[in-house]
Tab-separated table of C-alpha atoms in Angstrom:
chain	number	residue	atom	x	y	z
A	172	UNK	CA	5.790	99.588	-87.669
A	173	UNK	CA	9.483	99.835	-86.522
A	174	UNK	CA	10.882	99.799	-89.979
A	175	UNK	CA	14.497	100.449	-89.833
A	176	UNK	CA	15.297	99.089	-86.867
A	177	UNK	CA	14.377	95.514	-87.367
A	178	UNK	CA	17.235	93.148	-86.531
A	179	UNK	CA	18.885	92.596	-90.060
A	180	UNK	CA	19.904	88.407	-90.159
A	181	UNK	CA	22.008	89.433	-93.409
A	182	UNK	CA	25.298	88.915	-91.798
A	183	UNK	CA	24.382	85.228	-90.052
A	184	UNK	CA	22.759	84.186	-93.773
A	185	UNK	CA	25.697	85.572	-95.509
A	186	UNK	CA	28.387	83.376	-93.112
A	187	UNK	CA	26.418	80.306	-93.483
A	188	UNK	CA	26.675	80.775	-97.140
A	189	UNK	CA	30.269	81.500	-96.965
A	190	UNK	CA	30.690	78.454	-94.775
A	191	UNK	CA	28.472	76.673	-97.308
A	192	UNK	CA	30.440	77.896	-100.021
A	193	UNK	CA	33.703	76.376	-98.545
A	194	UNK	CA	32.894	73.060	-97.605
A	195	UNK	CA	31.878	72.549	-101.357
A	196	UNK	CA	34.990	74.125	-101.873
A	197	UNK	CA	36.977	71.275	-100.014
A	198	UNK	CA	35.026	68.265	-101.424
A	199	UNK	CA	35.617	68.922	-105.086
A	200	UNK	CA	39.665	69.518	-103.941
A	201	UNK	CA	39.309	66.408	-102.684
A	202	UNK	CA	37.555	65.255	-106.077
A	203	UNK	CA	40.141	66.635	-108.473
A	204	UNK	CA	42.861	65.364	-106.169
A	205	UNK	CA	41.162	61.949	-106.940
A	206	UNK	CA	40.237	62.245	-110.757
A	207	UNK	CA	43.692	63.824	-111.211
A	208	UNK	CA	45.639	60.519	-109.984
A	209	UNK	CA	43.315	58.682	-111.404
A	210	UNK	CA	43.724	60.221	-114.833
A	211	UNK	CA	47.648	60.517	-115.126
A	212	UNK	CA	48.095	56.789	-113.264
A	213	UNK	CA	45.925	55.154	-115.944
A	214	UNK	CA	47.538	57.321	-118.617
A	215	UNK	CA	51.157	56.787	-117.437
A	216	UNK	CA	50.082	52.792	-117.873
A	217	UNK	CA	49.054	53.001	-120.639
A	218	UNK	CA	52.064	54.888	-121.654
A	219	UNK	CA	53.979	52.089	-120.485
A	220	UNK	CA	52.035	49.368	-122.569
A	221	UNK	CA	52.327	51.448	-125.393
A	222	UNK	CA	56.010	51.256	-125.134
A	223	UNK	CA	55.936	47.581	-123.842
A	224	UNK	CA	53.991	46.655	-127.133
A	225	UNK	CA	56.699	48.607	-129.644
A	226	UNK	CA	59.599	46.597	-127.801
A	227	UNK	CA	57.749	43.166	-128.312
A	228	UNK	CA	57.034	44.076	-131.599
A	229	UNK	CA	60.334	44.942	-132.773
A	230	UNK	CA	61.361	41.426	-130.523
A	231	UNK	CA	59.496	39.385	-132.050
A	232	UNK	CA	60.682	40.810	-135.698
A	233	UNK	CA	63.962	40.568	-135.327
A	234	UNK	CA	64.099	36.831	-133.852
A	235	UNK	CA	61.666	35.962	-136.278
A	236	UNK	CA	64.168	34.564	-138.740
A	237	UNK	CA	65.767	32.080	-135.852
A	238	UNK	CA	62.896	31.062	-134.514
A	239	UNK	CA	60.775	28.004	-135.077
A	240	UNK	CA	56.927	28.052	-136.090
A	241	UNK	CA	56.186	27.065	-132.817
A	242	UNK	CA	58.347	29.832	-131.216
A	243	UNK	CA	57.453	32.542	-133.076
A	244	UNK	CA	53.499	31.522	-132.078
A	245	UNK	CA	54.081	31.617	-127.925
A	246	UNK	CA	56.049	35.232	-129.008
A	247	UNK	CA	53.178	36.250	-131.368
A	248	UNK	CA	50.601	35.461	-128.349
A	249	UNK	CA	52.398	37.764	-126.227
A	250	UNK	CA	52.149	40.513	-128.378
A	251	UNK	CA	49.141	39.829	-128.970
A	252	UNK	CA	48.349	40.286	-125.130
A	253	UNK	CA	49.992	43.577	-125.000
A	254	UNK	CA	48.576	45.235	-127.639
A	255	UNK	CA	44.926	43.902	-126.161
A	256	UNK	CA	46.571	45.491	-122.263
A	257	UNK	CA	47.244	48.717	-123.855
A	258	UNK	CA	43.594	48.857	-125.631
A	259	UNK	CA	41.899	48.044	-122.473
A	260	UNK	CA	44.494	50.679	-120.391
A	261	UNK	CA	43.057	53.499	-122.866
A	262	UNK	CA	39.920	53.142	-122.637
A	263	UNK	CA	40.046	52.969	-118.645
A	264	UNK	CA	42.370	56.378	-119.237
A	265	UNK	CA	39.069	57.533	-120.819
A	266	UNK	CA	37.287	56.728	-118.530
A	267	UNK	CA	39.027	58.478	-116.081
A	268	UNK	CA	39.556	61.592	-118.119
A	269	UNK	CA	36.102	62.069	-118.201
A	270	UNK	CA	35.964	62.475	-114.521
A	271	UNK	CA	38.518	64.565	-114.225
A	272	UNK	CA	36.463	66.954	-116.386
A	273	UNK	CA	33.746	66.630	-114.457
A	274	UNK	CA	35.835	67.454	-111.566
A	275	UNK	CA	37.646	70.725	-113.368
A	276	UNK	CA	34.249	71.461	-114.374
A	277	UNK	CA	32.691	71.409	-110.570
A	278	UNK	CA	35.921	72.995	-109.551
A	279	UNK	CA	35.645	76.313	-111.679
A	280	UNK	CA	31.667	76.509	-110.151
A	281	UNK	CA	32.947	76.034	-106.223
A	282	UNK	CA	35.929	78.837	-106.946
A	283	UNK	CA	33.016	81.049	-108.556
A	284	UNK	CA	30.571	80.133	-105.876
A	285	UNK	CA	33.152	80.834	-102.898
A	286	UNK	CA	34.667	84.132	-104.790
A	287	UNK	CA	30.648	84.976	-105.003
A	288	UNK	CA	30.090	84.393	-100.893
A	289	UNK	CA	33.185	86.242	-99.994
A	290	UNK	CA	35.469	83.192	-99.183
A	291	UNK	CA	38.206	84.813	-101.778
A	292	UNK	CA	41.307	82.221	-99.924
A	293	UNK	CA	39.056	79.095	-100.867
A	294	UNK	CA	37.931	80.598	-104.218
A	295	UNK	CA	41.967	81.347	-105.417
A	296	UNK	CA	43.480	78.091	-103.644
A	297	UNK	CA	40.582	75.868	-105.489
A	298	UNK	CA	41.907	78.319	-109.110
A	299	UNK	CA	45.153	77.437	-108.398
A	300	UNK	CA	44.913	73.822	-107.586
A	301	UNK	CA	43.041	73.626	-110.873
A	302	UNK	CA	45.728	74.960	-113.021
A	303	UNK	CA	48.128	72.904	-111.361
A	304	UNK	CA	46.530	69.429	-112.130
A	305	UNK	CA	45.937	70.917	-115.809
A	306	UNK	CA	49.470	71.281	-116.032
A	307	UNK	CA	50.349	68.227	-114.544
A	308	UNK	CA	48.026	65.641	-116.344
A	309	UNK	CA	48.961	67.932	-119.865
A	310	UNK	CA	52.660	66.818	-119.043
A	311	UNK	CA	51.536	62.848	-119.393
A	312	UNK	CA	49.257	63.578	-122.242
A	313	UNK	CA	52.756	64.694	-123.868
A	314	UNK	CA	54.139	61.356	-122.954
A	315	UNK	CA	51.797	59.511	-124.159
A	316	UNK	CA	51.924	61.245	-127.460
A	317	UNK	CA	55.266	60.938	-127.833
A	318	UNK	CA	54.989	56.703	-127.080
A	319	UNK	CA	51.518	56.719	-129.659
A	320	UNK	CA	54.078	58.397	-132.353
A	321	UNK	CA	56.611	55.652	-132.329
A	322	UNK	CA	54.405	53.181	-132.043
A	323	UNK	CA	53.260	54.708	-135.423
A	324	UNK	CA	56.985	55.155	-136.304
A	325	UNK	CA	57.609	51.619	-135.486
A	326	UNK	CA	54.849	50.084	-137.547
A	327	UNK	CA	55.410	52.436	-140.591
A	328	UNK	CA	59.072	50.913	-141.124
A	329	UNK	CA	57.562	46.913	-140.798
A	330	UNK	CA	55.505	47.653	-143.473
A	331	UNK	CA	57.874	49.402	-145.298
A	332	UNK	CA	60.497	46.479	-144.309
A	333	UNK	CA	57.431	43.383	-145.156
A	334	UNK	CA	57.519	44.923	-148.153
A	335	UNK	CA	60.487	44.495	-149.359
A	336	UNK	CA	60.927	40.949	-148.052
A	337	UNK	CA	58.162	40.203	-149.559
A	338	UNK	CA	59.847	40.979	-153.119
A	339	UNK	CA	62.727	39.458	-152.058
A	340	UNK	CA	61.532	35.922	-151.164
A	341	UNK	CA	58.469	33.804	-151.284
A	342	UNK	CA	56.471	33.854	-147.764
A	343	UNK	CA	57.490	31.786	-144.569
A	344	UNK	CA	54.869	28.935	-144.069
A	345	UNK	CA	51.776	30.605	-142.805
A	346	UNK	CA	54.063	31.476	-139.742
A	347	UNK	CA	51.897	35.001	-137.856
A	348	UNK	CA	53.009	38.320	-138.761
A	349	UNK	CA	52.172	41.273	-137.288
A	350	UNK	CA	49.534	41.962	-138.783
A	351	UNK	CA	49.119	46.009	-139.406
A	352	UNK	CA	45.779	47.197	-140.007
A	353	UNK	CA	44.022	50.215	-139.373
A	354	UNK	CA	43.048	50.209	-135.855
A	355	UNK	CA	46.777	50.458	-135.142
A	356	UNK	CA	47.809	53.375	-136.038
A	357	UNK	CA	47.432	55.675	-133.538
A	358	UNK	CA	44.351	57.993	-133.555
A	359	UNK	CA	44.134	61.307	-132.108
A	360	UNK	CA	42.876	59.909	-129.194
A	361	UNK	CA	44.401	62.313	-126.535
A	362	UNK	CA	44.455	65.617	-128.453
A	363	UNK	CA	43.398	68.477	-126.140
A	364	UNK	CA	40.184	69.574	-126.232
B	1395	UNK	CA	56.963	40.725	-119.029
B	1396	UNK	CA	54.127	39.367	-117.014
B	1397	UNK	CA	50.984	41.405	-119.210
B	1398	UNK	CA	47.920	40.526	-118.046
B	1399	UNK	CA	48.577	39.172	-114.560
B	1400	UNK	CA	49.260	42.549	-113.103
B	1401	UNK	CA	46.962	43.930	-110.519
B	1402	UNK	CA	44.314	46.100	-111.239
B	1403	UNK	CA	44.328	49.713	-108.609
B	1404	UNK	CA	40.829	50.185	-110.872
B	1405	UNK	CA	39.011	48.895	-107.826
B	1406	UNK	CA	40.469	51.325	-105.586
B	1407	UNK	CA	40.984	54.226	-107.592
B	1408	UNK	CA	36.189	53.809	-108.639
B	1409	UNK	CA	35.968	53.795	-104.859
B	1410	UNK	CA	38.353	56.615	-103.766
B	1411	UNK	CA	36.399	58.516	-106.996
B	1412	UNK	CA	33.239	57.505	-105.600
B	1413	UNK	CA	33.432	58.022	-102.109
B	1414	UNK	CA	34.952	61.917	-103.003
B	1415	UNK	CA	31.858	62.183	-105.176
B	1416	UNK	CA	29.844	61.263	-102.346
B	1417	UNK	CA	31.495	64.528	-100.443
B	1418	UNK	CA	30.649	66.595	-102.836
B	1419	UNK	CA	27.118	65.758	-102.994
B	1420	UNK	CA	27.303	66.027	-98.936
B	1421	UNK	CA	28.723	69.591	-99.507
B	1422	UNK	CA	26.615	70.855	-102.092
B	1423	UNK	CA	23.647	69.873	-100.705
B	1424	UNK	CA	24.211	71.947	-97.473
B	1425	UNK	CA	25.167	74.840	-99.868
B	1426	UNK	CA	21.860	74.758	-101.444
B	1427	UNK	CA	19.928	74.737	-98.254
B	1428	UNK	CA	21.968	77.515	-96.728
B	1429	UNK	CA	20.796	79.282	-100.285
B	1430	UNK	CA	17.631	78.632	-100.274
B	1431	UNK	CA	16.823	79.093	-96.724
B	1432	UNK	CA	18.337	82.692	-97.274
B	1433	UNK	CA	16.083	83.183	-100.601
B	1434	UNK	CA	12.818	81.883	-99.105
B	1435	UNK	CA	13.219	84.257	-96.147
B	1436	UNK	CA	15.052	87.684	-98.046
B	1437	UNK	CA	11.694	87.016	-100.562
B	1438	UNK	CA	8.970	86.401	-97.769
B	1439	UNK	CA	10.579	89.643	-96.110
B	1440	UNK	CA	9.983	91.534	-99.533
B	1441	UNK	CA	6.577	90.220	-100.008
B	1442	UNK	CA	6.290	91.325	-96.124
B	1443	UNK	CA	7.349	94.546	-97.193
B	1444	UNK	CA	5.381	95.424	-100.123
B	1445	UNK	CA	2.180	94.822	-98.545
B	1446	UNK	CA	3.154	97.354	-95.573
B	1447	UNK	CA	3.871	99.910	-98.065
B	1448	UNK	CA	0.666	99.382	-99.784
B	1449	UNK	CA	-1.209	99.245	-96.680
B	1450	UNK	CA	0.551	102.822	-95.349
B	1451	UNK	CA	-0.129	104.242	-98.391
B	1452	UNK	CA	-3.724	103.606	-98.697
B	1453	UNK	CA	-3.895	104.630	-94.515
B	1454	UNK	CA	-1.851	108.301	-95.633
B	1455	UNK	CA	-4.179	108.353	-98.558
B	1456	UNK	CA	-7.429	107.391	-96.271
B	1457	UNK	CA	-5.993	110.463	-93.783
B	1458	UNK	CA	-4.744	113.063	-95.633
B	1459	UNK	CA	-7.902	115.768	-95.803
B	1460	UNK	CA	-8.187	114.666	-91.751
B	1461	UNK	CA	-4.182	115.638	-91.013
B	1462	UNK	CA	-2.244	119.303	-90.392
B	1463	UNK	CA	0.373	119.314	-92.784
B	1464	UNK	CA	2.945	118.477	-89.880
B	1465	UNK	CA	0.980	115.058	-89.378
B	1466	UNK	CA	0.854	114.336	-93.045
B	1467	UNK	CA	4.509	115.373	-93.442
B	1468	UNK	CA	5.235	113.065	-90.103
B	1469	UNK	CA	3.105	110.085	-92.162
B	1470	UNK	CA	4.756	111.105	-95.271
B	1471	UNK	CA	8.522	110.099	-93.585
B	1472	UNK	CA	7.157	106.382	-92.780
B	1473	UNK	CA	6.296	105.896	-96.152
B	1474	UNK	CA	9.301	106.789	-97.680
B	1475	UNK	CA	11.013	104.721	-95.382
B	1476	UNK	CA	9.020	101.631	-96.115
B	1477	UNK	CA	9.683	102.368	-100.098
B	1478	UNK	CA	13.577	102.543	-98.968
B	1479	UNK	CA	13.160	99.261	-96.820
B	1480	UNK	CA	11.158	97.207	-99.632
B	1481	UNK	CA	14.140	98.268	-102.467
B	1482	UNK	CA	16.543	97.134	-100.068
B	1483	UNK	CA	14.834	93.833	-99.247
B	1484	UNK	CA	14.317	93.366	-103.019
B	1485	UNK	CA	18.440	93.987	-103.490
B	1486	UNK	CA	19.295	91.862	-100.686
B	1487	UNK	CA	16.541	88.631	-102.127
B	1488	UNK	CA	18.125	89.689	-105.946
B	1489	UNK	CA	21.655	88.890	-104.267
B	1490	UNK	CA	20.807	85.606	-102.619
B	1491	UNK	CA	18.950	84.205	-105.681
B	1492	UNK	CA	22.328	84.607	-107.583
B	1493	UNK	CA	23.540	82.502	-105.172
B	1494	UNK	CA	20.994	80.076	-105.276
B	1495	UNK	CA	21.025	79.661	-108.712
B	1496	UNK	CA	24.782	79.180	-108.171
B	1497	UNK	CA	24.032	76.228	-105.589
B	1498	UNK	CA	21.262	74.550	-108.367
B	1499	UNK	CA	24.169	74.851	-110.948
B	1500	UNK	CA	26.925	72.865	-108.728
B	1501	UNK	CA	24.441	70.340	-107.531
B	1502	UNK	CA	23.178	69.752	-110.702
B	1503	UNK	CA	26.967	68.883	-111.587
B	1504	UNK	CA	27.486	67.478	-109.030
B	1505	UNK	CA	24.505	64.222	-108.902
B	1506	UNK	CA	25.508	64.026	-112.462
B	1507	UNK	CA	29.475	63.098	-110.954
B	1508	UNK	CA	28.047	61.007	-108.667
B	1509	UNK	CA	26.149	58.954	-111.365
B	1510	UNK	CA	28.737	58.635	-113.226
B	1511	UNK	CA	31.247	57.835	-110.460
B	1512	UNK	CA	28.797	55.002	-109.737
B	1513	UNK	CA	26.916	56.490	-106.176
B	1514	UNK	CA	23.194	56.583	-107.265
B	1515	UNK	CA	21.832	57.413	-104.389
B	1516	UNK	CA	23.751	60.110	-103.176
B	1517	UNK	CA	23.100	61.679	-107.242
B	1518	UNK	CA	19.057	60.616	-106.603
B	1519	UNK	CA	18.935	62.055	-103.590
B	1520	UNK	CA	20.630	65.719	-104.755
B	1521	UNK	CA	18.096	65.639	-107.792
B	1522	UNK	CA	14.974	65.301	-105.377
B	1523	UNK	CA	16.437	68.104	-103.488
B	1524	UNK	CA	16.781	70.077	-106.192
B	1525	UNK	CA	13.639	69.732	-107.919
B	1526	UNK	CA	12.123	70.117	-103.657
B	1527	UNK	CA	13.817	73.958	-103.123
B	1528	UNK	CA	12.612	74.609	-107.094
B	1529	UNK	CA	9.151	74.077	-105.904
B	1530	UNK	CA	9.017	76.022	-102.738
B	1531	UNK	CA	11.410	78.950	-104.317
B	1532	UNK	CA	8.908	79.138	-107.175
B	1533	UNK	CA	5.859	79.233	-104.556
B	1534	UNK	CA	7.259	81.704	-102.911
B	1535	UNK	CA	8.089	84.150	-106.063
B	1536	UNK	CA	4.501	83.395	-106.567
B	1537	UNK	CA	3.422	85.193	-103.086
B	1538	UNK	CA	5.883	88.102	-103.947
B	1539	UNK	CA	4.244	88.616	-107.780
B	1540	UNK	CA	0.465	88.326	-106.190
B	1541	UNK	CA	2.030	91.518	-103.516
B	1542	UNK	CA	3.993	93.708	-106.385
B	1543	UNK	CA	0.494	92.983	-108.239
B	1544	UNK	CA	-1.119	94.151	-105.671
B	1545	UNK	CA	1.052	97.211	-105.386
B	1546	UNK	CA	0.290	98.184	-108.827
B	1547	UNK	CA	-3.210	98.051	-108.657
B	1548	UNK	CA	-2.662	100.471	-105.736
B	1549	UNK	CA	-0.679	102.912	-106.909
B	1550	UNK	CA	-2.648	102.846	-110.184
B	1551	UNK	CA	-5.781	103.586	-108.343
B	1552	UNK	CA	-3.873	106.358	-106.560
B	1553	UNK	CA	-3.045	107.809	-110.327
B	1554	UNK	CA	-6.414	107.729	-110.832
B	1555	UNK	CA	-7.447	109.638	-107.834
B	1556	UNK	CA	-5.465	112.325	-107.399
B	1557	UNK	CA	-6.415	113.135	-111.314
B	1558	UNK	CA	-10.348	113.239	-110.341
B	1559	UNK	CA	-8.848	115.244	-106.995
B	1560	UNK	CA	-6.883	117.969	-109.448
B	1561	UNK	CA	-9.933	118.320	-111.398
B	1562	UNK	CA	-12.160	118.915	-108.678
B	1563	UNK	CA	-10.285	121.448	-106.402
B	1564	UNK	CA	-7.423	123.371	-105.884
B	1565	UNK	CA	-4.340	121.331	-104.340
B	1566	UNK	CA	-3.913	121.688	-101.091
B	1567	UNK	CA	-0.937	123.972	-99.984
B	1568	UNK	CA	2.423	122.146	-100.786
B	1569	UNK	CA	1.204	119.602	-98.446
B	1570	UNK	CA	3.631	116.264	-99.641
B	1571	UNK	CA	1.400	113.368	-101.916
B	1572	UNK	CA	2.146	110.176	-102.488
B	1573	UNK	CA	4.686	110.701	-105.876
B	1574	UNK	CA	4.127	108.414	-108.594
B	1575	UNK	CA	6.815	107.552	-110.468
B	1576	UNK	CA	8.408	105.147	-112.854
B	1577	UNK	CA	10.430	103.275	-110.282
B	1578	UNK	CA	7.523	102.167	-108.349
B	1579	UNK	CA	5.801	100.468	-110.987
B	1580	UNK	CA	7.065	97.233	-110.029
B	1581	UNK	CA	9.406	95.571	-112.515
B	1582	UNK	CA	9.874	91.732	-114.265
B	1583	UNK	CA	11.836	91.693	-110.763
B	1584	UNK	CA	10.538	88.469	-110.541
B	1585	UNK	CA	10.250	86.448	-113.654
B	1586	UNK	CA	11.407	82.897	-113.856
B	1587	UNK	CA	14.580	82.118	-115.969
């Protein structure tokens, strides 16, 4: 029994596993890039939609006194459209955020597997990539939170003004007004978790 | 403001994410195959080493009475070598088992990500692959457990015999005997977790 003299296939298996672990890190980096792009793009579009809504509401309020009911209604429809658009974009963002979170988790596991397989460079590369995209997404979230805070402030101001106006004069013939409901108060959609 | 008329890049992002998720499932399947091969091969070699040790110990015991001290010592060295070999192979197996477990975890996450990205076929393919390799590894573990049980039984028998012999006659001139120590009682290395 030639114990000890047998050829060890260790090196071969180890190098194949290392190579396979590198393939995994390569593909998870692509997945991470793709989902990061989607989450940043969708979050930026959502933020833009929030500012569009703020601006439209302000314009509507400013022009309300000078418009006839038809004109007021036409602009009101645009405000409604902007609000629907904003809601859709938020849903899209949340969907991409979920797949981005999955990509981050898979990338973390891939980095660990690569490290354990001896592919240190690939492991470090993935970890750096994860840090980078987390910073990018976090910065983009800040901008969205700022926009939501402005929307909340604008709507609080609108409530205050409409209460003052209701005191001063009678309602203006059923013309549509900005309806302030609970659903418009920005929720903590973008809280970090 | 052309709200509502803007071209949605949803499809494009979605298809790119789906493609990236498929790349991840492809690479995790390679990683899973590679680690499965290593774990089964190393476990099988360990099992073979256990049987080799059992057989050598039995031959040593059977020949002990007919050998001079030099012959006994030579065979004893072979037994020692076989035991070291078995321990090394077990450590190698445990190392590959750890990377296999990581590969299973990453594959499960990749299957989930592919499913969420709409790549159902890739997702199902990975899940089937995971099930297959879990069965393969589990069957190979059964064989190793059987070998370990036989080694334990052989060593218990050896203890019983040496106690009987010690009662019957005086020790045979310092010739090496199979030393039964705690470390040789197979531990629950191969427990499922």
